PDB file of C-alpha atoms in Angstrom:
ATOM      1  CA  UNK Z1360      -0.469  -0.164  -0.037  1.00  0.00           C
ATOM      2  CA  UNK Z1361       2.067   3.478  -1.272  1.00  0.00           C
ATOM      3  CA  UNK Z1362       2.041   5.508   1.768  1.00  0.00           C
ATOM      4  CA  UNK Z1363       0.485   9.363   1.820  1.00  0.00           C
ATOM      5  CA  UNK Z1364       1.833  12.117   3.149  1.00  0.00           C
ATOM      6  CA  UNK Z1365       0.256  14.480   4.059  1.00  0.00           C
ATOM      7  CA  UNK Z1366       1.047  17.981   4.136  1.00  0.00           C
ATOM      8  CA  UNK Z1367       0.496  20.476   7.254  1.00  0.00           C
ATOM      9  CA  UNK Z1368      -0.612  24.582   6.013  1.00  0.00           C
ATOM     10  CA  UNK Z1369       2.634  25.864   6.790  1.00  0.00           C
ATOM     11  CA  UNK Z1370       4.750  23.571   4.190  1.00  0.00           C
ATOM     12  CA  UNK Z1371       2.023  24.185   2.184  1.00  0.00           C
ATOM     13  CA  UNK Z1372       1.969  27.887   1.998  1.00  0.00           C
ATOM     14  CA  UNK Z1373       5.770  27.495   2.253  1.00  0.00           C
ATOM     15  CA  UNK Z1374       5.379  25.506  -0.993  1.00  0.00           C
ATOM     16  CA  UNK Z1375       2.983  27.380  -2.607  1.00  0.00           C
ATOM     17  CA  UNK Z1376       5.072  30.924  -2.095  1.00  0.00           C
ATOM     18  CA  UNK Z1377       8.702  29.162  -3.409  1.00  0.00           C
ATOM     19  CA  UNK Z1378       6.909  28.333  -6.509  1.00  0.00           C
ATOM     20  CA  UNK Z1379       4.985  31.764  -6.730  1.00  0.00           C
ATOM     21  CA  UNK Z1380       8.606  33.656  -6.229  1.00  0.00           C
ATOM     22  CA  UNK Z1381      10.851  30.856  -9.037  1.00  0.00           C
ATOM     23  CA  UNK Z1382       8.718  32.213 -11.246  1.00  0.00           C
ATOM     24  CA  UNK Z1383       8.202  35.242  -9.907  1.00  0.00           C
ATOM     25  CA  UNK Z1384      12.342  35.848 -10.380  1.00  0.00           C
ATOM     26  CA  UNK Z1385      12.577  34.131 -13.462  1.00  0.00           C
ATOM     27  CA  UNK Z1386       9.893  36.094 -15.364  1.00  0.00           C
ATOM     28  CA  UNK Z1387      11.183  39.436 -13.916  1.00  0.00           C
ATOM     29  CA  UNK Z1388      15.312  38.783 -13.030  1.00  0.00           C
ATOM     30  CA  UNK Z1389      13.722  40.937  -9.711  1.00  0.00           C
ATOM     31  CA  UNK Z1390      14.871  40.277  -6.157  1.00  0.00           C
ATOM     32  CA  UNK Z1391      12.560  38.883  -3.679  1.00  0.00           C
ATOM     33  CA  UNK Z1392      11.939  36.950  -0.344  1.00  0.00           C
ATOM     34  CA  UNK Z1393       9.256  35.441   1.769  1.00  0.00           C
ATOM     35  CA  UNK Z1394       9.672  36.742   5.330  1.00  0.00           C
ATOM     36  CA  UNK Z1395       7.319  35.671   8.752  1.00  0.00           C
ATOM     37  CA  UNK Z1396       5.672  38.027  10.122  1.00  0.00           C
ATOM     38  CA  UNK Z1397       8.290  39.791  12.361  1.00  0.00           C
ATOM     39  CA  UNK Z1398       9.715  40.555   8.990  1.00  0.00           C
ATOM     40  CA  UNK Z1399      12.508  37.289   9.498  1.00  0.00           C
ATOM     41  CA  UNK Z1400      14.163  35.659   6.330  1.00  0.00           C
ATOM     42  CA  UNK Z1401      12.208  31.998   5.657  1.00  0.00           C
ATOM     43  CA  UNK Z1402      13.323  31.202   2.841  1.00  0.00           C
ATOM     44  CA  UNK Z1403      16.213  31.903   0.338  1.00  0.00           C
ATOM     45  CA  UNK Z1404      16.858  34.741  -1.219  1.00  0.00           C
ATOM     46  CA  UNK Z1405      16.632  34.944  -4.945  1.00  0.00           C
ATOM     47  CA  UNK Z1406      18.233  37.250  -7.186  1.00  0.00           C
ATOM     48  CA  UNK Z1407      19.359  39.585  -3.988  1.00  0.00           C
ATOM     49  CA  UNK Z1408      21.719  42.625  -5.214  1.00  0.00           C
ATOM     50  CA  UNK Z1409      25.160  41.481  -4.002  1.00  0.00           C
ATOM     51  CA  UNK Z1410      24.531  45.056  -1.700  1.00  0.00           C
ATOM     52  CA  UNK Z1411      21.700  43.813  -0.059  1.00  0.00           C
ATOM     53  CA  UNK Z1412      23.798  40.432   0.693  1.00  0.00           C
ATOM     54  CA  UNK Z1413      25.971  42.848   2.342  1.00  0.00           C
ATOM     55  CA  UNK Z1414      23.935  44.740   3.891  1.00  0.00           C
ATOM     56  CA  UNK Z1415      22.076  41.591   5.309  1.00  0.00           C
ATOM     57  CA  UNK Z1416      25.488  40.319   6.488  1.00  0.00           C
ATOM     58  CA  UNK Z1417      25.951  43.000   9.552  1.00  0.00           C
ATOM     59  CA  UNK Z1418      23.842  42.216  12.255  1.00  0.00           C
ATOM     60  CA  UNK Z1419      23.739  45.784  12.979  1.00  0.00           C
ATOM     61  CA  UNK Z1420      22.188  46.552   9.574  1.00  0.00           C
ATOM     62  CA  UNK Z1421      19.575  42.661   9.157  1.00  0.00           C
ATOM     63  CA  UNK Z1422      18.383  44.620  12.693  1.00  0.00           C
ATOM     64  CA  UNK Z1423      16.754  46.970  10.381  1.00  0.00           C
ATOM     65  CA  UNK Z1424      16.371  45.458   7.019  1.00  0.00           C
ATOM     66  CA  UNK Z1425      13.975  43.021   9.148  1.00  0.00           C
ATOM     67  CA  UNK Z1426      12.240  45.939  10.987  1.00  0.00           C
ATOM     68  CA  UNK Z1427      11.619  47.585   7.189  1.00  0.00           C
ATOM     69  CA  UNK Z1428       9.973  43.861   5.152  1.00  0.00           C
ATOM     70  CA  UNK Z1429       7.833  43.621   8.539  1.00  0.00           C
ATOM     71  CA  UNK Z1430       6.875  47.211   7.959  1.00  0.00           C
ATOM     72  CA  UNK Z1431       6.010  48.102   3.865  1.00  0.00           C
ATOM     73  CA  UNK Z1432       3.492  44.412   4.141  1.00  0.00           C
ATOM     74  CA  UNK Z1433       1.949  46.078   7.502  1.00  0.00           C
ATOM     75  CA  UNK Z1434       1.811  48.723   4.981  1.00  0.00           C
ATOM     76  CA  UNK Z1435      -0.516  46.570   2.124  1.00  0.00           C
ATOM     77  CA  UNK Z1436      -1.953  45.220   4.454  1.00  0.00           C
ATOM     78  CA  UNK Z1437      -3.521  48.431   6.563  1.00  0.00           C
ATOM     79  CA  UNK Z1438      -3.972  50.700   2.913  1.00  0.00           C
ATOM     80  CA  UNK Z1439      -5.341  46.801   1.182  1.00  0.00           C
ATOM     81  CA  UNK Z1440      -2.953  48.505  -1.872  1.00  0.00           C
ATOM     82  CA  UNK Z1441       0.939  47.475  -2.625  1.00  0.00           C
ATOM     83  CA  UNK Z1442       2.526  50.041  -1.755  1.00  0.00           C
ATOM     84  CA  UNK Z1443       6.761  50.449  -2.448  1.00  0.00           C
ATOM     85  CA  UNK Z1444       8.884  52.231  -0.221  1.00  0.00           C
ATOM     86  CA  UNK Z1445      12.097  52.953   0.441  1.00  0.00           C
ATOM     87  CA  UNK Z1446      13.911  51.281   3.157  1.00  0.00           C
ATOM     88  CA  UNK Z1447      16.635  52.143   5.556  1.00  0.00           C
ATOM     89  CA  UNK Z1448      19.396  51.820   2.493  1.00  0.00           C
ATOM     90  CA  UNK Z1449      17.559  54.044   0.584  1.00  0.00           C
ATOM     91  CA  UNK Z1450      16.842  51.143  -2.299  1.00  0.00           C
ATOM     92  CA  UNK Z1451      12.721  50.351  -2.829  1.00  0.00           C
ATOM     93  CA  UNK Z1452      11.170  47.264  -2.325  1.00  0.00           C
ATOM     94  CA  UNK Z1453       7.019  46.393  -2.367  1.00  0.00           C
ATOM     95  CA  UNK Z1454       5.811  44.015  -0.453  1.00  0.00           C
ATOM     96  CA  UNK Z1455       2.552  41.827  -0.985  1.00  0.00           C
ATOM     97  CA  UNK Z1456       1.535  39.872   2.319  1.00  0.00           C
ATOM     98  CA  UNK Z1457       0.665  35.895   2.205  1.00  0.00           C
ATOM     99  CA  UNK Z1458      -2.794  34.869   3.360  1.00  0.00           C
ATOM    100  CA  UNK Z1459      -4.097  31.139   3.466  1.00  0.00           C
ATOM    101  CA  UNK Z1460      -7.164  30.502   5.185  1.00  0.00           C
ATOM    102  CA  UNK Z1461      -7.393  34.019   7.594  1.00  0.00           C
ATOM    103  CA  UNK Z1462      -4.314  33.725   8.818  1.00  0.00           C
ATOM    104  CA  UNK Z1463      -1.189  35.898   8.052  1.00  0.00           C
ATOM    105  CA  UNK Z1464       2.231  34.113   7.756  1.00  0.00           C
ATOM    106  CA  UNK Z1465       3.820  36.457   6.023  1.00  0.00           C
ATOM    107  CA  UNK Z1466       5.001  38.174   3.231  1.00  0.00           C
ATOM    108  CA  UNK Z1467       6.727  38.359   0.003  1.00  0.00           C
ATOM    109  CA  UNK Z1468       9.414  41.292  -0.159  1.00  0.00           C
ATOM    110  CA  UNK Z1469      10.133  42.335  -4.441  1.00  0.00           C
ATOM    111  CA  UNK Z1470      12.410  45.502  -4.943  1.00  0.00           C
ATOM    112  CA  UNK Z1471      16.483  46.427  -4.371  1.00  0.00           C
ATOM    113  CA  UNK Z1472      15.820  48.870  -7.810  1.00  0.00           C
ATOM    114  CA  UNK Z1473      16.921  52.211  -7.352  1.00  0.00           C
ATOM    115  CA  UNK Z1474      14.073  55.241  -7.901  1.00  0.00           C
ATOM    116  CA  UNK Z1475      14.802  58.513  -7.585  1.00  0.00           C
ATOM    117  CA  UNK Z1476      10.775  58.778  -8.356  1.00  0.00           C
ATOM    118  CA  UNK Z1477       9.485  61.640  -5.707  1.00  0.00           C
ATOM    119  CA  UNK Z1478       6.463  59.360  -4.943  1.00  0.00           C
ATOM    120  CA  UNK Z1479       8.036  56.876  -3.226  1.00  0.00           C
ATOM    121  CA  UNK Z1480       8.124  57.802   0.481  1.00  0.00           C
ATOM    122  CA  UNK Z1481      11.455  56.967   3.338  1.00  0.00           C
ATOM    123  CA  UNK Z1482       9.540  54.236   5.659  1.00  0.00           C
ATOM    124  CA  UNK Z1483      13.056  54.676   8.531  1.00  0.00           C
ATOM    125  CA  UNK Z1484      15.511  57.144   8.817  1.00  0.00           C
ATOM    126  CA  UNK Z1485      18.348  56.602   6.768  1.00  0.00           C
ATOM    127  CA  UNK Z1486      21.524  54.129   7.878  1.00  0.00           C
ATOM    128  CA  UNK Z1487      25.005  55.827   7.358  1.00  0.00           C
ATOM    129  CA  UNK Z1488      26.522  53.119   5.083  1.00  0.00           C
ATOM    130  CA  UNK Z1489      28.648  54.661   2.221  1.00  0.00           C
ATOM    131  CA  UNK Z1490      31.661  55.519   4.380  1.00  0.00           C
ATOM    132  CA  UNK Z1491      32.124  51.935   3.895  1.00  0.00           C
ATOM    133  CA  UNK Z1492      33.753  51.740   0.161  1.00  0.00           C
ATOM    134  CA  UNK Z1493      32.450  48.737  -0.069  1.00  0.00           C
ATOM    135  CA  UNK Z1494      28.824  48.953  -0.041  1.00  0.00           C
ATOM    136  CA  UNK Z1495      29.485  51.915  -1.927  1.00  0.00           C
ATOM    137  CA  UNK Z1496      30.693  50.124  -4.738  1.00  0.00           C
ATOM    138  CA  UNK Z1497      27.744  47.092  -4.821  1.00  0.00           C
ATOM    139  CA  UNK Z1498      25.390  49.952  -4.179  1.00  0.00           C
ATOM    140  CA  UNK Z1499      26.550  51.492  -7.607  1.00  0.00           C
ATOM    141  CA  UNK Z1500      25.350  47.743  -9.459  1.00  0.00           C
ATOM    142  CA  UNK Z1501      21.807  48.365  -8.152  1.00  0.00           C
ATOM    143  CA  UNK Z1502      19.481  48.153 -10.736  1.00  0.00           C
ATOM    144  CA  UNK Z1503      17.952  51.221 -11.278  1.00  0.00           C
ATOM    145  CA  UNK Z1504      13.873  51.350 -13.005  1.00  0.00           C
ATOM    146  CA  UNK Z1505      11.455  53.403 -13.290  1.00  0.00           C
ATOM    147  CA  UNK Z1506       8.198  54.475 -11.301  1.00  0.00           C
ATOM    148  CA  UNK Z1507       6.367  52.834 -14.020  1.00  0.00           C
ATOM    149  CA  UNK Z1508       8.399  49.304 -14.034  1.00  0.00           C
ATOM    150  CA  UNK Z1509       7.863  49.223 -10.212  1.00  0.00           C
ATOM    151  CA  UNK Z1510       4.484  49.706 -10.225  1.00  0.00           C
ATOM    152  CA  UNK Z1511       4.038  46.804 -13.051  1.00  0.00           C
ATOM    153  CA  UNK Z1512       6.665  44.518 -11.042  1.00  0.00           C
ATOM    154  CA  UNK Z1513       4.448  44.651  -8.312  1.00  0.00           C
ATOM    155  CA  UNK Z1514       1.626  44.102 -10.103  1.00  0.00           C
ATOM    156  CA  UNK Z1515       3.181  40.718 -11.566  1.00  0.00           C
ATOM    157  CA  UNK Z1516       3.838  39.303  -8.229  1.00  0.00           C
ATOM    158  CA  UNK Z1517       0.015  40.166  -7.064  1.00  0.00           C
ATOM    159  CA  UNK Z1518      -1.164  38.262  -9.593  1.00  0.00           C
ATOM    160  CA  UNK Z1519       1.055  35.253  -9.603  1.00  0.00           C
ATOM    161  CA  UNK Z1520      -0.251  35.616  -5.405  1.00  0.00           C
ATOM    162  CA  UNK Z1521      -4.175  36.264  -5.803  1.00  0.00           C
ATOM    163  CA  UNK Z1522      -3.998  33.013  -8.959  1.00  0.00           C
ATOM    164  CA  UNK Z1523      -2.352  30.960  -6.142  1.00  0.00           C
ATOM    165  CA  UNK Z1524      -4.726  27.690  -5.318  1.00  0.00           C
ATOM    166  CA  UNK Z1525      -3.384  27.779  -1.511  1.00  0.00           C
ATOM    167  CA  UNK Z1526      -3.784  31.544  -1.506  1.00  0.00           C
ATOM    168  CA  UNK Z1527      -5.581  34.659  -0.638  1.00  0.00           C
ATOM    169  CA  UNK Z1528      -5.835  38.816  -0.003  1.00  0.00           C
ATOM    170  CA  UNK Z1529      -8.511  38.874   2.613  1.00  0.00           C
ATOM    171  CA  UNK Z1530      -7.988  41.190   5.087  1.00  0.00           C
ATOM    172  CA  UNK Z1531      -6.380  38.574   8.380  1.00  0.00           C
ATOM    173  CA  UNK Z1532      -6.960  38.424  10.987  1.00  0.00           C
ATOM    174  CA  UNK Z1533      -3.997  40.180  13.320  1.00  0.00           C
ATOM    175  CA  UNK Z1534      -3.782  39.556  17.095  1.00  0.00           C
ATOM    176  CA  UNK Z1535      -7.294  38.016  17.221  1.00  0.00           C
ATOM    177  CA  UNK Z1536      -8.073  42.307  15.159  1.00  0.00           C
ATOM    178  CA  UNK Z1537      -9.480  42.114  11.587  1.00  0.00           C
ATOM    179  CA  UNK Z1538      -8.303  45.936   9.676  1.00  0.00           C
ATOM    180  CA  UNK Z1539     -10.852  47.934   9.601  1.00  0.00           C
ATOM    181  CA  UNK Z1540     -10.319  50.545   6.233  1.00  0.00           C
ATOM    182  CA  UNK Z1541     -13.894  50.164   4.372  1.00  0.00           C
ATOM    183  CA  UNK Z1542     -14.949  53.499   6.242  1.00  0.00           C
ATOM    184  CA  UNK Z1543     -13.993  55.602   2.942  1.00  0.00           C
ATOM    185  CA  UNK Z1544     -16.788  54.033   1.332  1.00  0.00           C
ATOM    186  CA  UNK Z1545     -19.397  55.804   3.917  1.00  0.00           C
ATOM    187  CA  UNK Z1546     -17.305  59.260   3.538  1.00  0.00           C
ATOM    188  CA  UNK Z1547     -19.939  61.578   1.603  1.00  0.00           C
ATOM    189  CA  UNK Z1548     -17.614  63.987   1.712  1.00  0.00           C
ATOM    190  CA  UNK Z1549     -15.069  64.483  -0.929  1.00  0.00           C
ATOM    191  CA  UNK Z1550     -12.962  66.104   1.037  1.00  0.00           C
ATOM    192  CA  UNK Z1551     -13.322  64.547   4.122  1.00  0.00           C
ATOM    193  CA  UNK Z1552     -12.186  60.634   1.942  1.00  0.00           C
ATOM    194  CA  UNK Z1553      -9.444  63.721   1.013  1.00  0.00           C
ATOM    195  CA  UNK Z1554      -8.940  64.037   5.036  1.00  0.00           C
ATOM    196  CA  UNK Z1555      -8.775  60.663   6.345  1.00  0.00           C
ATOM    197  CA  UNK Z1556      -6.804  58.877   3.106  1.00  0.00           C
ATOM    198  CA  UNK Z1557      -3.567  62.126   3.978  1.00  0.00           C
ATOM    199  CA  UNK Z1558      -4.291  60.936   7.757  1.00  0.00           C
ATOM    200  CA  UNK Z1559      -3.203  56.737   7.184  1.00  0.00           C
ATOM    201  CA  UNK Z1560      -0.424  57.599   4.744  1.00  0.00           C
ATOM    202  CA  UNK Z1561       1.419  60.246   7.821  1.00  0.00           C
ATOM    203  CA  UNK Z1562       1.227  59.000  11.169  1.00  0.00           C
ATOM    204  CA  UNK Z1563       4.145  59.084  11.551  1.00  0.00           C
ATOM    205  CA  UNK Z1564       4.182  63.544  10.480  1.00  0.00           C
ATOM    206  CA  UNK Z1565       3.985  65.919  12.727  1.00  0.00           C
ATOM    207  CA  UNK Z1566      -0.125  66.315  12.057  1.00  0.00           C
ATOM    208  CA  UNK Z1567      -2.324  69.324  12.716  1.00  0.00           C
ATOM    209  CA  UNK Z1568      -4.997  71.115  12.013  1.00  0.00           C
ATOM    210  CA  UNK Z1569      -3.050  73.857   9.779  1.00  0.00           C
ATOM    211  CA  UNK Z1570      -1.418  70.653   8.180  1.00  0.00           C
ATOM    212  CA  UNK Z1571      -3.858  68.901   6.789  1.00  0.00           C
ATOM    213  CA  UNK Z1572      -6.291  72.465   6.007  1.00  0.00           C
ATOM    214  CA  UNK Z1573      -3.499  73.053   4.042  1.00  0.00           C
ATOM    215  CA  UNK Z1574      -3.387  69.335   1.533  1.00  0.00           C
ATOM    216  CA  UNK Z1575      -7.428  69.813   1.554  1.00  0.00           C
ATOM    217  CA  UNK Z1576      -7.108  73.238   0.670  1.00  0.00           C
ATOM    218  CA  UNK Z1577      -9.864  74.303   3.613  1.00  0.00           C
ATOM    219  CA  UNK Z1578      -9.181  76.707   5.722  1.00  0.00           C
ATOM    220  CA  UNK Z1579      -8.946  75.185   8.954  1.00  0.00           C
ATOM    221  CA  UNK Z1580     -11.902  76.226  11.171  1.00  0.00           C
ATOM    222  CA  UNK Z1581     -14.512  74.271   8.017  1.00  0.00           C
ATOM    223  CA  UNK Z1582     -12.102  71.392   8.093  1.00  0.00           C
ATOM    224  CA  UNK Z1583     -13.066  70.751  11.632  1.00  0.00           C
ATOM    225  CA  UNK Z1584     -16.211  71.375  11.074  1.00  0.00           C
ATOM    226  CA  UNK Z1585     -16.919  69.431   8.229  1.00  0.00           C
ATOM    227  CA  UNK Z1586     -14.721  66.622  10.016  1.00  0.00           C
ATOM    228  CA  UNK Z1587     -16.588  66.640  13.272  1.00  0.00           C
ATOM    229  CA  UNK Z1588     -20.219  66.459  11.484  1.00  0.00           C
ATOM    230  CA  UNK Z1589     -18.646  63.390   8.870  1.00  0.00           C
ATOM    231  CA  UNK Z1590     -16.862  61.351  11.501  1.00  0.00           C
ATOM    232  CA  UNK Z1591     -18.834  62.811  15.049  1.00  0.00           C
ATOM    233  CA  UNK Z1592     -15.479  63.196  16.226  1.00  0.00           C
ATOM    234  CA  UNK Z1593     -12.691  66.059  16.266  1.00  0.00           C
ATOM    235  CA  UNK Z1594      -9.685  65.960  14.151  1.00  0.00           C
ATOM    236  CA  UNK Z1595      -7.321  65.012  16.589  1.00  0.00           C
ATOM    237  CA  UNK Z1596      -9.428  62.079  18.535  1.00  0.00           C
ATOM    238  CA  UNK Z1597      -9.242  60.928  14.710  1.00  0.00           C
ATOM    239  CA  UNK Z1598      -5.871  61.054  14.575  1.00  0.00           C
ATOM    240  CA  UNK Z1599      -4.953  58.997  18.138  1.00  0.00           C
ATOM    241  CA  UNK Z1600      -7.389  56.251  16.829  1.00  0.00           C
ATOM    242  CA  UNK Z1601      -5.410  55.710  13.440  1.00  0.00           C
ATOM    243  CA  UNK Z1602      -2.228  55.900  15.605  1.00  0.00           C
ATOM    244  CA  UNK Z1603      -3.580  53.643  19.125  1.00  0.00           C
ATOM    245  CA  UNK Z1604      -5.016  50.226  15.746  1.00  0.00           C
ATOM    246  CA  UNK Z1605      -1.775  51.158  13.873  1.00  0.00           C
ATOM    247  CA  UNK Z1606      -0.239  50.612  17.522  1.00  0.00           C
ATOM    248  CA  UNK Z1607      -2.562  47.237  18.373  1.00  0.00           C
ATOM    249  CA  UNK Z1608      -1.336  45.852  14.497  1.00  0.00           C
ATOM    250  CA  UNK Z1609       2.319  46.521  15.619  1.00  0.00           C
ATOM    251  CA  UNK Z1610       1.790  45.269  19.029  1.00  0.00           C
ATOM    252  CA  UNK Z1611       0.690  41.872  17.788  1.00  0.00           C
ATOM    253  CA  UNK Z1612       2.940  41.032  15.311  1.00  0.00           C
ATOM    254  CA  UNK Z1613       5.989  41.924  16.512  1.00  0.00           C
ATOM    255  CA  UNK Z1614       8.966  42.675  19.475  1.00  0.00           C
ATOM    256  CA  UNK Z1615       9.769  46.020  17.997  1.00  0.00           C
ATOM    257  CA  UNK Z1616       9.434  47.962  21.741  1.00  0.00           C
ATOM    258  CA  UNK Z1617       6.745  50.514  22.619  1.00  0.00           C
ATOM    259  CA  UNK Z1618       9.482  53.427  22.619  1.00  0.00           C
ATOM    260  CA  UNK Z1619       9.938  52.449  19.061  1.00  0.00           C
ATOM    261  CA  UNK Z1620       6.199  52.175  18.188  1.00  0.00           C
ATOM    262  CA  UNK Z1621       5.642  55.400  19.623  1.00  0.00           C
ATOM    263  CA  UNK Z1622       7.999  57.437  17.313  1.00  0.00           C
ATOM    264  CA  UNK Z1623       6.821  55.593  14.496  1.00  0.00           C
ATOM    265  CA  UNK Z1624       3.394  56.478  14.940  1.00  0.00           C
ATOM    266  CA  UNK Z1625       4.923  60.346  15.645  1.00  0.00           C
ATOM    267  CA  UNK Z1626       4.444  60.723  19.403  1.00  0.00           C
ATOM    268  CA  UNK Z1627       7.633  62.798  21.403  1.00  0.00           C
ATOM    269  CA  UNK Z1628       6.977  61.439  24.028  1.00  0.00           C
ATOM    270  CA  UNK Z1629       6.589  57.233  25.234  1.00  0.00           C
ATOM    271  CA  UNK Z1630       4.153  57.938  28.248  1.00  0.00           C
ATOM    272  CA  UNK Z1631       1.349  59.703  25.783  1.00  0.00           C
ATOM    273  CA  UNK Z1632       1.444  57.380  23.815  1.00  0.00           C
ATOM    274  CA  UNK Z1633       0.200  55.042  26.652  1.00  0.00           C
ATOM    275  CA  UNK Z1634      -2.193  57.312  27.629  1.00  0.00           C
ATOM    276  CA  UNK Z1635      -3.359  57.557  24.677  1.00  0.00           C
ATOM    277  CA  UNK Z1636      -3.908  53.826  24.188  1.00  0.00           C
ATOM    278  CA  UNK Z1637      -5.419  52.838  27.333  1.00  0.00           C
ATOM    279  CA  UNK Z1638      -7.686  54.904  26.387  1.00  0.00           C
ATOM    280  CA  UNK Z1639      -8.848  53.654  23.839  1.00  0.00           C
ATOM    281  CA  UNK Z1640      -8.385  50.455  24.356  1.00  0.00           C
ATOM    282  CA  UNK Z1641      -8.664  49.813  28.125  1.00  0.00           C
ATOM    283  CA  UNK Z1642      -4.467  48.071  29.169  1.00  0.00           C
ATOM    284  CA  UNK Z1643      -1.675  49.725  28.812  1.00  0.00           C
ATOM    285  CA  UNK Z1644       0.731  48.158  25.446  1.00  0.00           C
ATOM    286  CA  UNK Z1645       2.422  46.027  27.661  1.00  0.00           C
ATOM    287  CA  UNK Z1646      -0.702  44.414  28.136  1.00  0.00           C
ATOM    288  CA  UNK Z1647      -2.187  44.581  25.169  1.00  0.00           C
ATOM    289  CA  UNK Z1648       0.956  42.566  23.181  1.00  0.00           C
ATOM    290  CA  UNK Z1649       1.758  39.410  26.571  1.00  0.00           C
ATOM    291  CA  UNK Z1650      -2.212  38.763  25.537  1.00  0.00           C
ATOM    292  CA  UNK Z1651      -0.573  37.176  22.589  1.00  0.00           C
ATOM    293  CA  UNK Z1652       2.601  36.555  23.940  1.00  0.00           C
ATOM    294  CA  UNK Z1653       4.951  38.855  22.666  1.00  0.00           C
TER     295      UNK Z1653
END
């Protein structure tokens, strides 16, 4: 009687991801890797540049690579669309979440490109690697791509994941919570939709009524009035709510310190972030994280 080998869900996902990345790199020659929900490598390095091999060989830089891979994946999840970004080393990457049966297993991260396009944001502060002559030599050999080519490559990878029999792109449950970005469809005023989108894309910035009003071309008083009518809360309450939601995601899926998360979400004082977090969730960030054994 022949022996039957049944693969676990995790093994099936890894096998499918490996097949996707092989097809993707064969067609595009663009580097990619599969990372887990902490940003750590869980596959071979496909078509990696010498520059990225070098950066990941240095522990200090490698930890920053992990952070960028995780944050890039969470950005895609949050926006439900691929968001190219500049990593800490200045290269352009993009990330596709790997979701199976409503569980987030990790992210396929691709890129390692150079682009001067201003539409691509920096994800983290840049690492000062330029003084290393070997790193600079490798960096000069990194391929350059236009913005349109980067977006095309992201669509190719996204399509491969979508057509996979084992994977889906539904919003997964992370730490017991579901992402909630469907609110835009319930907002009637286009000015407020634009305001909400701007806030979600700039949570790490110093958001104020004045800067947001300038961005959406409204007076501060009129924007404040419209926003409260549409959202049933004032602008700062909404900003804090968005930051707390984002903080919940990061706390449930990473080991990043509360101090680092606080700074990433635009708070200058960790104590204030903890106060706001408890006000909205009923518990401290440390207590929230403890529930997920992180």
